[in-house]
Tab-separated table of N, CA and C in Angstrom:
chain	number	residue	atom	x	y	z
A	1	GLN	N	118.352	131.826	110.011
A	1	GLN	CA	117.339	132.512	109.237
A	1	GLN	C	116.605	133.516	110.091
A	2	ASN	N	116.514	134.728	109.618
A	2	ASN	CA	115.902	135.786	110.382
A	2	ASN	C	114.369	135.659	110.292
A	3	ILE	N	113.724	135.390	111.431
A	3	ILE	CA	112.272	135.199	111.451
A	3	ILE	C	111.519	136.436	110.982
A	4	GLN	N	112.063	137.605	111.212
A	4	GLN	CA	111.409	138.833	110.775
A	4	GLN	C	111.327	138.943	109.270
A	5	ILE	N	112.349	138.438	108.561
A	5	ILE	CA	112.330	138.413	107.099
A	5	ILE	C	111.262	137.457	106.611
A	6	VAL	N	111.154	136.266	107.273
A	6	VAL	CA	110.138	135.310	106.897
A	6	VAL	C	108.748	135.889	107.107
A	7	ILE	N	108.518	136.516	108.257
A	7	ILE	CA	107.248	137.144	108.543
A	7	ILE	C	106.900	138.190	107.479
A	8	PHE	N	107.872	138.999	107.120
A	8	PHE	CA	107.642	140.010	106.076
A	8	PHE	C	107.186	139.377	104.768
A	9	HIS	N	107.882	138.309	104.359
A	9	HIS	CA	107.572	137.675	103.081
A	9	HIS	C	106.178	137.069	103.117
A	10	VAL	N	105.784	136.384	104.196
A	10	VAL	CA	104.454	135.795	104.235
A	10	VAL	C	103.399	136.878	104.413
A	11	TYR	N	103.736	137.952	105.088
A	11	TYR	CA	102.778	139.087	105.203
A	11	TYR	C	102.456	139.643	103.843
A	12	MET	N	103.458	139.683	102.986
A	12	MET	CA	103.235	140.206	101.629
A	12	MET	C	102.348	139.304	100.820
A	13	LYS	N	102.138	138.077	101.226
A	13	LYS	CA	101.221	137.155	100.566
A	13	LYS	C	99.805	137.371	101.006
A	14	GLY	N	99.563	138.284	101.955
A	14	GLY	CA	98.215	138.634	102.372
A	14	GLY	C	97.716	137.859	103.562
A	15	LEU	N	98.600	137.244	104.337
A	15	LEU	CA	98.129	136.506	105.530
A	15	LEU	C	97.643	137.501	106.579
A	16	THR	N	96.601	137.111	107.284
A	16	THR	CA	96.087	137.912	108.388
A	16	THR	C	96.976	137.749	109.602
A	17	LYS	N	96.732	138.593	110.612
A	17	LYS	CA	97.523	138.495	111.832
A	17	LYS	C	97.346	137.130	112.465
A	18	ARG	N	96.131	136.611	112.508
A	18	ARG	CA	95.863	135.307	113.103
A	18	ARG	C	96.536	134.182	112.314
A	19	GLU	N	96.505	134.297	110.992
A	19	GLU	CA	97.180	133.298	110.140
A	19	GLU	C	98.690	133.319	110.379
A	20	LEU	N	99.244	134.486	110.562
A	20	LEU	CA	100.680	134.608	110.878
A	20	LEU	C	100.982	133.938	112.202
A	21	GLU	N	100.123	134.138	113.212
A	21	GLU	CA	100.324	133.517	114.515
A	21	GLU	C	100.340	131.976	114.366
A	22	ILE	N	99.389	131.472	113.619
A	22	ILE	CA	99.268	130.030	113.418
A	22	ILE	C	100.497	129.502	112.649
A	23	LEU	N	100.907	130.250	111.644
A	23	LEU	CA	102.076	129.875	110.875
A	23	LEU	C	103.331	129.803	111.736
A	24	GLN	N	103.492	130.746	112.641
A	24	GLN	CA	104.634	130.722	113.540
A	24	GLN	C	104.582	129.509	114.469
A	25	LEU	N	103.387	129.190	114.949
A	25	LEU	CA	103.281	128.057	115.840
A	25	LEU	C	103.550	126.738	115.092
A	26	ILE	N	103.069	126.621	113.875
A	26	ILE	CA	103.361	125.457	113.062
A	26	ILE	C	104.875	125.346	112.837
A	27	ASN	N	105.468	126.473	112.499
A	27	ASN	CA	106.933	126.524	112.230
A	27	ASN	C	107.705	126.136	113.479
A	28	ASN	N	107.162	126.382	114.667
A	28	ASN	CA	107.795	126.044	115.924
A	28	ASN	C	107.504	124.605	116.371
A	29	GLY	N	106.811	123.849	115.503
A	29	GLY	CA	106.551	122.448	115.789
A	29	GLY	C	105.311	122.103	116.563
A	30	LYS	N	104.450	123.070	116.789
A	30	LYS	CA	103.204	122.832	117.519
A	30	LYS	C	102.239	122.019	116.671
A	31	ASN	N	101.478	121.145	117.315
A	31	ASN	CA	100.448	120.415	116.573
A	31	ASN	C	99.088	121.078	116.738
A	32	GLY	N	98.101	120.547	116.019
A	32	GLY	CA	96.787	121.144	116.034
A	32	GLY	C	96.153	121.364	117.401
A	33	PRO	N	96.074	120.325	118.234
A	33	PRO	CA	95.463	120.514	119.547
A	33	PRO	C	96.204	121.549	120.409
A	34	ASP	N	97.525	121.582	120.294
A	34	ASP	CA	98.292	122.597	121.064
A	34	ASP	C	97.973	124.000	120.586
A	35	ILE	N	97.873	124.171	119.277
A	35	ILE	CA	97.578	125.494	118.724
A	35	ILE	C	96.173	125.924	119.141
A	36	CYS	N	95.199	124.998	119.055
A	36	CYS	CA	93.820	125.342	119.479
A	36	CYS	C	93.789	125.782	120.929
A	37	GLU	N	94.472	125.064	121.779
A	37	GLU	CA	94.509	125.374	123.211
A	37	GLU	C	95.186	126.729	123.460
A	38	GLN	N	96.306	126.956	122.797
A	38	GLN	CA	97.029	128.214	123.025
A	38	GLN	C	96.268	129.430	122.522
A	39	LEU	N	95.565	129.281	121.381
A	39	LEU	CA	94.857	130.431	120.814
A	39	LEU	C	93.367	130.496	121.153
A	40	TYR	N	92.893	129.493	121.914
A	40	TYR	CA	91.506	129.434	122.344
A	40	TYR	C	90.565	129.415	121.129
A	41	ILE	N	90.875	128.529	120.171
A	41	ILE	CA	90.030	128.397	118.963
A	41	ILE	C	89.642	126.942	118.795
A	42	SER	N	88.584	126.709	118.085
A	42	SER	CA	88.130	125.317	117.829
A	42	SER	C	88.986	124.664	116.737
A	43	ASP	N	88.870	123.345	116.665
A	43	ASP	CA	89.593	122.627	115.628
A	43	ASP	C	89.141	123.031	114.236
A	44	SER	N	87.838	123.253	114.060
A	44	SER	CA	87.334	123.660	112.732
A	44	SER	C	87.861	125.029	112.351
A	45	THR	N	87.960	125.929	113.315
A	45	THR	CA	88.526	127.271	113.025
A	45	THR	C	89.973	127.142	112.615
A	46	LEU	N	90.717	126.326	113.339
A	46	LEU	CA	92.118	126.132	113.002
A	46	LEU	C	92.258	125.547	111.594
A	47	ARG	N	91.463	124.540	111.260
A	47	ARG	CA	91.508	123.931	109.922
A	47	ARG	C	91.214	124.972	108.863
A	48	LYS	N	90.289	125.864	109.089
A	48	LYS	CA	89.981	126.905	108.096
A	48	LYS	C	91.173	127.872	107.927
A	49	HIS	N	91.764	128.277	109.025
A	49	HIS	CA	92.957	129.152	108.946
A	49	HIS	C	94.067	128.455	108.187
A	50	ILE	N	94.322	127.177	108.480
A	50	ILE	CA	95.394	126.448	107.797
A	50	ILE	C	95.079	126.324	106.332
A	51	HIS	N	93.833	126.053	105.987
A	51	HIS	CA	93.429	125.988	104.607
A	51	HIS	C	93.720	127.326	103.870
A	52	ASN	N	93.415	128.424	104.522
A	52	ASN	CA	93.680	129.741	103.947
A	52	ASN	C	95.170	130.004	103.785
A	53	ILE	N	95.978	129.567	104.757
A	53	ILE	CA	97.432	129.710	104.672
A	53	ILE	C	97.963	128.937	103.499
A	54	TYR	N	97.513	127.678	103.348
A	54	TYR	CA	97.961	126.860	102.231
A	54	TYR	C	97.647	127.533	100.896
A	55	GLN	N	96.413	128.022	100.786
A	55	GLN	CA	96.028	128.670	99.518
A	55	GLN	C	96.878	129.912	99.235
A	56	LYS	N	97.071	130.738	100.211
A	56	LYS	CA	97.828	131.992	100.029
A	56	LYS	C	99.306	131.740	99.729
A	57	LEU	N	99.847	130.698	100.309
A	57	LEU	CA	101.253	130.378	100.098
A	57	LEU	C	101.455	129.350	98.999
A	58	GLU	N	100.355	128.941	98.385
A	58	GLU	CA	100.352	128.019	97.247
A	58	GLU	C	101.083	126.716	97.580
A	59	VAL	N	100.691	126.085	98.721
A	59	VAL	CA	101.181	124.799	99.098
A	59	VAL	C	100.000	123.869	99.353
A	60	LYS	N	100.283	122.570	99.416
A	60	LYS	CA	99.210	121.584	99.563
A	60	LYS	C	99.174	120.921	100.920
A	61	ASN	N	100.270	121.009	101.669
A	61	ASN	CA	100.312	120.317	102.971
A	61	ASN	C	101.392	120.954	103.867
A	62	ARG	N	101.484	120.436	105.067
A	62	ARG	CA	102.388	120.988	106.070
A	62	ARG	C	103.855	120.823	105.658
A	63	VAL	N	104.203	119.733	105.034
A	63	VAL	CA	105.566	119.504	104.588
A	63	VAL	C	105.961	120.580	103.569
A	64	GLN	N	105.109	120.806	102.595
A	64	GLN	CA	105.404	121.864	101.609
A	64	GLN	C	105.482	123.215	102.259
A	65	LEU	N	104.605	123.434	103.211
A	65	LEU	CA	104.555	124.737	103.917
A	65	LEU	C	105.912	124.995	104.589
A	66	LEU	N	106.398	124.018	105.353
A	66	LEU	CA	107.638	124.167	106.079
A	66	LEU	C	108.793	124.303	105.132
A	67	GLN	N	108.783	123.573	103.998
A	67	GLN	CA	109.845	123.669	103.014
A	67	GLN	C	109.857	125.053	102.365
A	68	SER	N	108.655	125.606	102.117
A	68	SER	CA	108.585	126.928	101.503
A	68	SER	C	109.114	128.012	102.457
A	69	LEU	N	108.918	127.815	103.740
A	69	LEU	CA	109.432	128.793	104.710
A	69	LEU	C	110.959	128.753	104.762
A	70	LYS	N	111.565	127.598	104.552
A	70	LYS	CA	113.008	127.462	104.592
A	70	LYS	C	113.662	128.138	103.353
A	71	LYS	N	112.870	128.256	102.277
A	71	LYS	CA	113.399	128.854	101.026
A	71	LYS	C	113.454	130.375	101.103
A	72	ILE	N	112.716	130.946	102.042
A	72	ILE	CA	112.651	132.409	102.113
A	72	ILE	C	113.906	132.914	102.762
């Protein structure tokens, strides 16, 4: 699966640059603490970004998120 095609599709859903970064890290198997450390953000900031990603991609959890990325 071409990651650039996936990025294009999620970009079209209105994700911000930071949300795309987080989405890529989640897709690469990173967990919350790892993402916070890598991006120098707090846990509450990460949770807000993930909440926004879920809303924009119309999913309810990480499993649905990863499944939706595989469909693209």
